[in-house]
Tab-separated table of C-alpha atoms and ligand atoms in Angstrom:
chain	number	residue	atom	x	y	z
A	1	UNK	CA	40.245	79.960	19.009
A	2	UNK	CA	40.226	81.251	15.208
A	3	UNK	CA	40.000	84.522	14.584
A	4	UNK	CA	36.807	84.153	12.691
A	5	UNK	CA	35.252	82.244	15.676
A	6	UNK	CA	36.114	84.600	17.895
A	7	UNK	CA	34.361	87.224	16.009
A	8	UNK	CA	31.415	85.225	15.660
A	9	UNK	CA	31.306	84.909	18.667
A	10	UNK	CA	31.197	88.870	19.976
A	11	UNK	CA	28.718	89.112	17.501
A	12	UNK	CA	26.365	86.433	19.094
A	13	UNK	CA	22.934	87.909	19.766
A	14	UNK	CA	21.901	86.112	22.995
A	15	UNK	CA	19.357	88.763	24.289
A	16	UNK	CA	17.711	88.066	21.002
A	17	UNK	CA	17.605	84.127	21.097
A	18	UNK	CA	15.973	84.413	24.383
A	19	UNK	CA	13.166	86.911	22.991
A	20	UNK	CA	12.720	84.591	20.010
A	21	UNK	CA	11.960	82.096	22.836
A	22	UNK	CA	9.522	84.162	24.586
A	23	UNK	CA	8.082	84.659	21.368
A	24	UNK	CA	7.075	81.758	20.161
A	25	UNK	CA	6.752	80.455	23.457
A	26	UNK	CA	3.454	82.510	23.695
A	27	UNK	CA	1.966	80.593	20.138
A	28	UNK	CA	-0.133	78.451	21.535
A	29	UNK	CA	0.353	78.948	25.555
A	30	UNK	CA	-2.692	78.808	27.789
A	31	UNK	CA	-2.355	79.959	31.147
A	32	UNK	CA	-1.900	77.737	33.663
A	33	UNK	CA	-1.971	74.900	31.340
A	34	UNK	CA	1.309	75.352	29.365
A	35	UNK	CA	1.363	75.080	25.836
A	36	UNK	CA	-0.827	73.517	23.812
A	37	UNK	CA	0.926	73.484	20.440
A	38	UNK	CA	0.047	69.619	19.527
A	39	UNK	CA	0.740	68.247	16.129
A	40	UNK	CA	-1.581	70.240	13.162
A	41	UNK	CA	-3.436	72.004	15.326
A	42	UNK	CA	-3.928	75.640	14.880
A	43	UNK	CA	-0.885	77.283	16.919
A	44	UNK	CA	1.389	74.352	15.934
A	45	UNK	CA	0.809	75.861	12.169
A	46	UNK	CA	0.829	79.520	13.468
A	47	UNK	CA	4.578	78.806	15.414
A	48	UNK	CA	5.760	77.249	11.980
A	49	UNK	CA	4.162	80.010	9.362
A	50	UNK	CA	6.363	82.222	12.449
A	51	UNK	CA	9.531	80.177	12.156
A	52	UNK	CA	8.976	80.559	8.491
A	53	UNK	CA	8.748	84.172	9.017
A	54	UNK	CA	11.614	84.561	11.257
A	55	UNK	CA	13.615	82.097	7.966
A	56	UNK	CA	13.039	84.757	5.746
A	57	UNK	CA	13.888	87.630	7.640
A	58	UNK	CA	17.273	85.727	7.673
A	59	UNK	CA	17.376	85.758	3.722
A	60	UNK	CA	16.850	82.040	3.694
A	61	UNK	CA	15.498	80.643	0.870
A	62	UNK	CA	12.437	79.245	3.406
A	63	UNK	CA	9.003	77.205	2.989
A	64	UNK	CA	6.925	74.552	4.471
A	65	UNK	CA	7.315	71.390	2.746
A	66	UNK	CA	4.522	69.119	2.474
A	67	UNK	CA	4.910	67.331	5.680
A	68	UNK	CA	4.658	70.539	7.238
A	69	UNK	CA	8.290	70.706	8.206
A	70	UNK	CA	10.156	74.445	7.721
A	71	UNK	CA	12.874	74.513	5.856
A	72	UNK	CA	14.856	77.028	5.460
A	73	UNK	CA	18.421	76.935	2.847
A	74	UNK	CA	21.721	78.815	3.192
A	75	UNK	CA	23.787	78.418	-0.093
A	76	UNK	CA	27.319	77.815	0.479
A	77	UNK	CA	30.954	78.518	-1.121
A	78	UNK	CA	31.616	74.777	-2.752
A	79	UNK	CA	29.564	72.081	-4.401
A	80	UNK	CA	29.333	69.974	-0.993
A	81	UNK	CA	26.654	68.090	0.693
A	82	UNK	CA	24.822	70.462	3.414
A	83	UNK	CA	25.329	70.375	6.937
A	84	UNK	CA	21.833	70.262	8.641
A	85	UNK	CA	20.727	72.144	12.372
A	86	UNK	CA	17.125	71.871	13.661
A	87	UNK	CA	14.863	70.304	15.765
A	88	UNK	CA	10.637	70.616	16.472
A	89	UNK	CA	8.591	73.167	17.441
A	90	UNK	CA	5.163	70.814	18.238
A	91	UNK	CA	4.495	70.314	21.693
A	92	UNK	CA	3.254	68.313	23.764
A	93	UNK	CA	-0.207	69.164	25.692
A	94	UNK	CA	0.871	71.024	28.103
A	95	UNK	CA	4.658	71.667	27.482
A	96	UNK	CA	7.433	73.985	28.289
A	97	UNK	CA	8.433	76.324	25.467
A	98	UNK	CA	12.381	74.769	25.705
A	99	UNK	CA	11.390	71.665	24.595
A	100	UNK	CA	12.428	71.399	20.402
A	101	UNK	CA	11.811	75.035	19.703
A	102	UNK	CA	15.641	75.457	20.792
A	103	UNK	CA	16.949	73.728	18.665
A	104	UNK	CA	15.103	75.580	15.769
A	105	UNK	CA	15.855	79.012	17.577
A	106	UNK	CA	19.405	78.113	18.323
A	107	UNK	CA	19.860	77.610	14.488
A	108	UNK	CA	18.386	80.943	13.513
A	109	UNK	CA	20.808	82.348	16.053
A	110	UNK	CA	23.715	80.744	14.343
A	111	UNK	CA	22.377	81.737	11.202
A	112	UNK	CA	22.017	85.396	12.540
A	113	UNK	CA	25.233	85.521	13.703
A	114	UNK	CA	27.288	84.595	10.464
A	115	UNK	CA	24.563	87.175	8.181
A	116	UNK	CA	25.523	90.261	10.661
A	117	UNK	CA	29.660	89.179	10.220
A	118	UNK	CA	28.675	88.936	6.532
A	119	UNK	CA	30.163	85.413	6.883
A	120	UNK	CA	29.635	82.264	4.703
A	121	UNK	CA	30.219	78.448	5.085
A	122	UNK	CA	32.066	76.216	2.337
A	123	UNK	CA	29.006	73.723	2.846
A	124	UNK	CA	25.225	74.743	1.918
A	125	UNK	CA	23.021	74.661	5.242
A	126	UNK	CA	19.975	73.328	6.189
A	127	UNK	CA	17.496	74.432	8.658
A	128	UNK	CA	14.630	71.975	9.852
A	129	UNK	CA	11.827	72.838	12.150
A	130	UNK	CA	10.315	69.569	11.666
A	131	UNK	CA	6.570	68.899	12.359
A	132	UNK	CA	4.878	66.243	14.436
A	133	UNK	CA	8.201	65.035	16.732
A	134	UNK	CA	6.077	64.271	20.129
A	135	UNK	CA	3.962	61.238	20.357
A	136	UNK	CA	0.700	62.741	19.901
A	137	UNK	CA	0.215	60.936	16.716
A	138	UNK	CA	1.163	57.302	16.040
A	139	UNK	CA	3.491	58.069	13.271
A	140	UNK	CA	5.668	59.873	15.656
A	141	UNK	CA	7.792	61.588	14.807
A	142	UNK	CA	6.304	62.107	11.683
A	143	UNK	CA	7.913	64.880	9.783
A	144	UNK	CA	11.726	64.176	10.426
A	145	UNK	CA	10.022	60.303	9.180
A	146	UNK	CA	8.537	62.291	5.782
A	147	UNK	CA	11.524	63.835	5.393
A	148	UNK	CA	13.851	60.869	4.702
A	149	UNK	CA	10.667	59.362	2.665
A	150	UNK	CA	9.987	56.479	5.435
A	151	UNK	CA	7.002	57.763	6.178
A	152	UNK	CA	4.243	54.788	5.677
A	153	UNK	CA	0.714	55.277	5.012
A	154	UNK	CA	-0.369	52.579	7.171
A	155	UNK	CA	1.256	54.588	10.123
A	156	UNK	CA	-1.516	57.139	9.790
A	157	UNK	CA	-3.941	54.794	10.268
A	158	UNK	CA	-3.301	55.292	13.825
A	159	UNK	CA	-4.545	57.365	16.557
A	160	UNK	CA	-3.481	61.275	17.017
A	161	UNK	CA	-3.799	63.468	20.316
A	162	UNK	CA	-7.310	64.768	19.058
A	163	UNK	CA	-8.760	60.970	19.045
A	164	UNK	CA	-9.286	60.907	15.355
A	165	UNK	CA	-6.870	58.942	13.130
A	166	UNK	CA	-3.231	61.189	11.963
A	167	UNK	CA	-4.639	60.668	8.158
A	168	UNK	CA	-7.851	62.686	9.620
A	169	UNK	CA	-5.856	65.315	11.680
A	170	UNK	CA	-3.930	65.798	8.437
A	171	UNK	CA	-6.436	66.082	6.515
A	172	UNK	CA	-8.341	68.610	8.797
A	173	UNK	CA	-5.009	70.833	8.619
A	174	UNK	CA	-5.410	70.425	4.616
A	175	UNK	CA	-2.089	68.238	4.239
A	176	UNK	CA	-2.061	65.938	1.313
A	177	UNK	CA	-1.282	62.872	2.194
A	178	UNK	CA	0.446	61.736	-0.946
A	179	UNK	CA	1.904	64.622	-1.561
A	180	UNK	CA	3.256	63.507	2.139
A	181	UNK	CA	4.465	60.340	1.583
A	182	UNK	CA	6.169	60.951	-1.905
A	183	UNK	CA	9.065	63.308	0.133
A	184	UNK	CA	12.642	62.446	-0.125
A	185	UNK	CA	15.195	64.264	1.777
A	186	UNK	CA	15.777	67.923	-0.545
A	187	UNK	CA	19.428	67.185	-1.160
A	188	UNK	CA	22.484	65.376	0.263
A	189	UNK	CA	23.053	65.713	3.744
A	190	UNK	CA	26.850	65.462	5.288
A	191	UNK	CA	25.626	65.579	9.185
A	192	UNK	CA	22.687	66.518	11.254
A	193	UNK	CA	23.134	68.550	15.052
A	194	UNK	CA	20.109	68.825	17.130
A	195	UNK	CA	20.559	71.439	20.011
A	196	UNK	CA	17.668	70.324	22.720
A	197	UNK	CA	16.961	70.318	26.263
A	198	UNK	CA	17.994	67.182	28.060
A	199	UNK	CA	14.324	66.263	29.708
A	200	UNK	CA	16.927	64.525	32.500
A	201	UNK	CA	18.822	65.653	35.623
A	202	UNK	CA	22.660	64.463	35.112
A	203	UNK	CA	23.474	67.984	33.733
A	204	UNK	CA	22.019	70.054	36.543
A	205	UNK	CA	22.717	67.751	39.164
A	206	UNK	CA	26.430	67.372	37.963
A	207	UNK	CA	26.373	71.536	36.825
A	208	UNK	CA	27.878	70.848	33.578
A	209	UNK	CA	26.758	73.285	31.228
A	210	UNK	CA	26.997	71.242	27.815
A	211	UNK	CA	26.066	67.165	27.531
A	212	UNK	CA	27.296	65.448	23.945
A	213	UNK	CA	25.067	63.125	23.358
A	214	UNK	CA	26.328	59.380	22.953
A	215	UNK	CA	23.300	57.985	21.230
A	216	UNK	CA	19.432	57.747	21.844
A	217	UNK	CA	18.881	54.690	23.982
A	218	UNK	CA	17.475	51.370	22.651
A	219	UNK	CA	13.696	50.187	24.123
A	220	UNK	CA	12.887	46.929	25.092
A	221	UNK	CA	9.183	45.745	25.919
A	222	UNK	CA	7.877	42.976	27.435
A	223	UNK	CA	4.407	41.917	28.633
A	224	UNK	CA	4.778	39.626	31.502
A	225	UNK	CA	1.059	38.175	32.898
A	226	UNK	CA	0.759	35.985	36.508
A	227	UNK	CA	-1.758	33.765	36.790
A	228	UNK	CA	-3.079	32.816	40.077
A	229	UNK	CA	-6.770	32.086	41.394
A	230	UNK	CA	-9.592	34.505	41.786
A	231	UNK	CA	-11.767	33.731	44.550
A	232	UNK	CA	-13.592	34.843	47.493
A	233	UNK	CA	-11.546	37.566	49.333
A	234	UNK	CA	-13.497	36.902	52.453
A	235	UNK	CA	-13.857	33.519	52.957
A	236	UNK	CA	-10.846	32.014	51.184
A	237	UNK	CA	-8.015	31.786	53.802
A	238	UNK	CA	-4.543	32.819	53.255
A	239	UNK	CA	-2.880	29.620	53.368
A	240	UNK	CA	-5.051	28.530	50.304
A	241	UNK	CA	-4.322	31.535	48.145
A	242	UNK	CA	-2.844	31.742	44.720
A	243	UNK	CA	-2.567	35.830	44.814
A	244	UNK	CA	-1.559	36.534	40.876
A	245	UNK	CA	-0.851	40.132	42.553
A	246	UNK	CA	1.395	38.595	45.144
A	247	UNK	CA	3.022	36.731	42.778
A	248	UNK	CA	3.863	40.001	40.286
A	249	UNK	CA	4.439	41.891	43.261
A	250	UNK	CA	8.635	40.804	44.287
A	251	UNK	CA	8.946	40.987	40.203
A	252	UNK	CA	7.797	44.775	39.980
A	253	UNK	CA	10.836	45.431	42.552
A	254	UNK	CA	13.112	43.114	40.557
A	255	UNK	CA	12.984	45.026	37.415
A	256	UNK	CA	13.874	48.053	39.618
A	257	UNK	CA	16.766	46.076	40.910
A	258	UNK	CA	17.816	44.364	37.665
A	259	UNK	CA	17.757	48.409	36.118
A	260	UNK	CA	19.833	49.595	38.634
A	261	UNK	CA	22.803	46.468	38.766
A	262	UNK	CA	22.731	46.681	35.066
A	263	UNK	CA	23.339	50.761	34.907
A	264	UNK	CA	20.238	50.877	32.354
A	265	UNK	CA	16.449	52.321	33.467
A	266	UNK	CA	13.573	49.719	34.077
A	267	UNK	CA	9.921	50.473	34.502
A	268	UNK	CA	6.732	48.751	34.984
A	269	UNK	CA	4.229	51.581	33.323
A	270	UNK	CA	1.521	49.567	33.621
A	271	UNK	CA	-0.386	46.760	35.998
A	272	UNK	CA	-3.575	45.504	34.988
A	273	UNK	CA	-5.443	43.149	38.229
A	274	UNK	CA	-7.934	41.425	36.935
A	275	UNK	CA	-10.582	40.696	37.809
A	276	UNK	CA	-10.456	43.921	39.682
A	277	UNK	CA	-12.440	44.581	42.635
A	278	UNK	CA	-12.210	44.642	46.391
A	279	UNK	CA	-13.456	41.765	47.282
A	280	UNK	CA	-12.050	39.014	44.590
A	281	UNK	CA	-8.629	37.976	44.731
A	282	UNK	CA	-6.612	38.944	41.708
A	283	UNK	CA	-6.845	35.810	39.495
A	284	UNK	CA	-4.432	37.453	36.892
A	285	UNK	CA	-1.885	40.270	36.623
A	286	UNK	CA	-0.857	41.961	33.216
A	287	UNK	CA	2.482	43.751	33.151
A	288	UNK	CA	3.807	46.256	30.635
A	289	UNK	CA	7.437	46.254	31.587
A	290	UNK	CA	10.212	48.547	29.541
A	291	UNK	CA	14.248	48.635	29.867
A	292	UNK	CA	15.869	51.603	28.284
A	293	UNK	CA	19.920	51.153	27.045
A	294	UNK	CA	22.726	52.311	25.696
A	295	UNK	CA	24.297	48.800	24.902
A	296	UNK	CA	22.685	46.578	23.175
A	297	UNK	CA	24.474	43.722	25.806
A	298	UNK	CA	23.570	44.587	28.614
A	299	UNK	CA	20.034	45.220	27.775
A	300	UNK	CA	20.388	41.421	26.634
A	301	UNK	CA	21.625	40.599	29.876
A	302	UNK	CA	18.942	42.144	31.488
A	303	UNK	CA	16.246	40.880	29.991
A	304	UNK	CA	17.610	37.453	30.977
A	305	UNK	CA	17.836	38.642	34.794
A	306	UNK	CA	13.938	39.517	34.229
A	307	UNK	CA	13.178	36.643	32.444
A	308	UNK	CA	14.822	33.898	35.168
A	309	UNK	CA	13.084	36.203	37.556
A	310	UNK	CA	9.461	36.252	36.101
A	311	UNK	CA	9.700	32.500	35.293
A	312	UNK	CA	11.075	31.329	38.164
A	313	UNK	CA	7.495	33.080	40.035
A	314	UNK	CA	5.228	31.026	37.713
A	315	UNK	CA	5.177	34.316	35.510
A	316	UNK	CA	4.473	34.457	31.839
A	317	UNK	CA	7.417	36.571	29.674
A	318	UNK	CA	6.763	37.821	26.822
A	319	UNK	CA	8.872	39.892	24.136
A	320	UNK	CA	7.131	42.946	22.869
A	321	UNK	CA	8.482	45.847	20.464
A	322	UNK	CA	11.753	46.751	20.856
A	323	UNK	CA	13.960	49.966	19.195
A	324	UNK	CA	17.757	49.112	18.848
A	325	UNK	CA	19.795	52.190	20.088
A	326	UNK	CA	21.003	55.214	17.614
A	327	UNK	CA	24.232	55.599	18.308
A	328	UNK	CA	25.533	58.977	17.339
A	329	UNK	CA	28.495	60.151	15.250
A	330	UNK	CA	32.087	59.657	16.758
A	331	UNK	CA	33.205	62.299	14.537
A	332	UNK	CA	30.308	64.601	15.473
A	333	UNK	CA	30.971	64.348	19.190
A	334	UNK	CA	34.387	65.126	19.134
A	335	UNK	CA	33.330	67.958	17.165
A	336	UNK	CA	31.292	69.323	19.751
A	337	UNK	CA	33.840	68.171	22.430
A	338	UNK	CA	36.515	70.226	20.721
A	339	UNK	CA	33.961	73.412	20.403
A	340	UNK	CA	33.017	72.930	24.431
A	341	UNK	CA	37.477	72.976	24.587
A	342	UNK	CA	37.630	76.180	22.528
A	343	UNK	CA	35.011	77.793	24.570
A	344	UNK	CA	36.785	76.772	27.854
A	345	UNK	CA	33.264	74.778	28.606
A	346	UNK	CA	32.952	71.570	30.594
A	347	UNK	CA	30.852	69.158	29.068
A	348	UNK	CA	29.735	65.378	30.280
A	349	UNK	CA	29.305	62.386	28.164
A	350	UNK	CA	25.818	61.138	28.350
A	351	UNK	CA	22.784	59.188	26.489
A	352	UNK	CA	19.628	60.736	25.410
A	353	UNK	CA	16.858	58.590	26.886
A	354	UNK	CA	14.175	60.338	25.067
A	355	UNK	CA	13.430	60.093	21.146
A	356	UNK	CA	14.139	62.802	19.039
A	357	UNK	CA	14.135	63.631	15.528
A	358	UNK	CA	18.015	63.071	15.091
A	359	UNK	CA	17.161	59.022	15.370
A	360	UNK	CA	15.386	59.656	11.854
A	361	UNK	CA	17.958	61.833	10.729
A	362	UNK	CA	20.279	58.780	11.481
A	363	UNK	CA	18.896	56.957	8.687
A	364	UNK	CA	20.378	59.161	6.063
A	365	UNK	CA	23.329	60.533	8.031
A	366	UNK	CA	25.390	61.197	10.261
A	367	UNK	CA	24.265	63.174	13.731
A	368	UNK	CA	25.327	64.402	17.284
A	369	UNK	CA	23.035	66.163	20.360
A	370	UNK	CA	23.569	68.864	22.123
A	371	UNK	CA	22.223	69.137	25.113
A	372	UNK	CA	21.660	71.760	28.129
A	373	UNK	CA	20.731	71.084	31.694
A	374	UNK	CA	16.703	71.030	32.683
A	375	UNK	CA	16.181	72.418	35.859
A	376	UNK	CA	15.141	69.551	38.211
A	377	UNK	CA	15.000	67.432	35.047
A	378	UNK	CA	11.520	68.419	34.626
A	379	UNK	CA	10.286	68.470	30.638
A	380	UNK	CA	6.710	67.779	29.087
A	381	UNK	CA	5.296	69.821	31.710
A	382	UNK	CA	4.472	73.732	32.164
A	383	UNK	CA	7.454	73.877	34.607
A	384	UNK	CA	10.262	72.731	32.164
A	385	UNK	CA	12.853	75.309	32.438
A	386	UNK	CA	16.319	75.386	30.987
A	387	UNK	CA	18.322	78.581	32.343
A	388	UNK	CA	18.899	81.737	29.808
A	389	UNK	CA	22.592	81.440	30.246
A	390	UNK	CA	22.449	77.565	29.307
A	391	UNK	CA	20.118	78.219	26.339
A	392	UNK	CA	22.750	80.948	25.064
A	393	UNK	CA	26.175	78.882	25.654
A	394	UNK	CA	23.702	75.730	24.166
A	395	UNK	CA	23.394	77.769	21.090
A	396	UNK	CA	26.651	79.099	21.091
A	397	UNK	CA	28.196	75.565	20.942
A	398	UNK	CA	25.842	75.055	18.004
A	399	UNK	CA	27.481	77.743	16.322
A	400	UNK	CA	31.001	76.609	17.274
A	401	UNK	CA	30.547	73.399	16.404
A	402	UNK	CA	28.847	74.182	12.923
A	403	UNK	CA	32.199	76.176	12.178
A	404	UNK	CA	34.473	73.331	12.949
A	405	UNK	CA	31.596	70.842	10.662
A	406	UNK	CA	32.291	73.241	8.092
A	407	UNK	CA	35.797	72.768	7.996
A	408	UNK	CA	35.943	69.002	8.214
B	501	ZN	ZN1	11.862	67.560	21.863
């Protein structure tokens, strides 16, 4: 370990990151219910005018851009591109306070850490608490999207959490919209490092401390509908039957199956029987069916094995949206390998099956994860809870990593 890391690292202020996340753990918390710090709304903008707070405390040249994203500027030694650290600090209704503000708190505490060694970087920093990152609005996430200027206006023509339209929710919070969609990223960015929760249970079941992120997994949708025979459920005898539902039923199990020989997840969120009452038989079944992915091939290859499937029972298949994986930096996730190495940390190899912010960031950059166990996998939920030891070392290989960023 250098010298200079190793002194960073004595000075690391853990007791304070995990007050910080107390702190603004409390904006917008409602007993019982967990927070309540959706996009706009009136503790989501008290956390970020306190993020903003906490930026200039840090002598960060800080402010809220027009997006509603903090940002918050470090100068550095030489004329380079910046490296970039953040994450969100919206929730979603009823959340866990682990859940994007450590990223943003785990980047103050970095920052902290090199002001009280009186240290500096050769590259300028950057750090984001972006707004809007959960899917309560449409446009989701919407201020890591302003950022890089791909934010659309027809995007917030769609719904947010408070059943108005985003355009209306930002206009309520007295965003302007053009103002909005005219951002472009402040200056040149050389790589991007989220530190987040991992919302999954490979970490704690496999008590590994640190997980590098491989990528943020691709989505596939499809929409798969039987079509059977509705009729009399009581005088229509089983052998003359055409049960839609009976028909979707063996395919719900084979996307389970498919999910699980292919190494990927699979899910049926949705099954609509129509017409829908006791005493008709289902005439028609609607599926929404989703496979999540690394690998772009065997995703392929899985949506065959669901296609022959559905087919094959007289089903209906249908291609809906689908999100191509983010795959994340090679360079970046040796990076934080080599920081896990220095800190004598063992750390496991493993995709992010959530969205984040970083798959914006990808556009314009460069990026790598971070992640720390959740306890019991739980996230989105009042019980979310990521250990205070994890959310220090988390932070902690932030800070170890940035070092060995700034030296590339
Ligand atoms: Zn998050």
């Amino acid at each position: 370990m250098s010298d200079q890391l190793h002194t960073l690292l004595a000075a690391f202020n853990g007791e304070r990151l995990l007050a910080d996340l107390d702190a603004l753990g409390a904006i917008g918390l409602e007993p019982g219910a967990g927070l309540q710090r959706m996009a706009y709304s009136a503790a989501d903008m008290m956390a970020r005018r306190w993020v903003l707070t906490q930026m200039q405390a840090l002598g960060l040249d800080a402010s809220i851009d027009a997006a509603g994203n903090v940002i918050g500027y470090l100068p550095g030694r030489e004329p380079l591109p910046a490296l970039a650290l953040g994450s969100h600090t919206d929730s979603v209704p009823g959340g866990g306070k682990y859940d994007g503000a450590l990223g943003v708190l785990g980047a103050l505490a970095c920052v902290r850490t090199l002001q009280a060694q009186g240290a500096t970087l050769r590259h300028p920093l950057l750090v984001l608490n972006f707004a809007a990152e959960e899917a309560t609005t449409a446009a989701s996430p919407t201020g890591s999207l302003a950022f890089i200027g791909k934010l659309t206006r027809s995007l917030l023509d769609g719904p947010a959490w408070n059943s108005r339209t985003t355009a209306e929710l930002l206009a309520d919070a007295g965003f302007d919209i053009d103002a909005m969609l005219a951002l472009r990223p402040p200056l040149p960015i050389a790589a991007f490092l989220e530190l987040h929760i991992e919302q999954g249970e490979h970490l704690a079941t496999a008590n590994i401390p640190i997980g590098v992120v491989e990528g943020i997994v691709g989505i596939r949708r499809y929409y798969v509908t039987f079509v059977g025979q509705a009729n009399h459920a009581g005088t229509t005898g089983m052998a003359r039957r055409r049960d839609a539902l009976v028909m979707a039923a063996p395919f719900i199990t084979t996307v389970r199956d498919v999910a699980v020989t292919h190494g990927i997840v699979g899910t049926v969120g949705r099954v609509e029987v129509q017409p829908g009452a006791p005493n008709v038989i289902p005439g028609r079944v609607l599926l929404d069916v989703e496979l999540r992915g690394m690998d772009v091939a065997v995703l392929a290859a899985a949506e065959a094995a669901l296609e022959a499937d559905a087919t094959a029972r007289g089903g209906r298949f249908v291609r809906g949206h689908s999100m191509l994986p983010v795959p994340a930096d090679p360079n970046l996730m040796a990076a934080i390998a080599r920081a896990c190495m220095t800190l004598n940390l063992p750390s496991l190899t493993l995709p992010s099956g959530a969205g984040h912010d970083a798959m914006n960031l990808a556009e314009i950059c460069p990026y790598a994860m971070i992640f720390v166990p959740s306890q019991g996998g739980v996230s989105h939920a009042p019980e979310e809870f990521t250990a205070a030891e994890d959310c220090i070392t988390g932070a902690r290989v932030l800070l170890a990593t940035l070092l060995e960023l700034d030296a590339m």
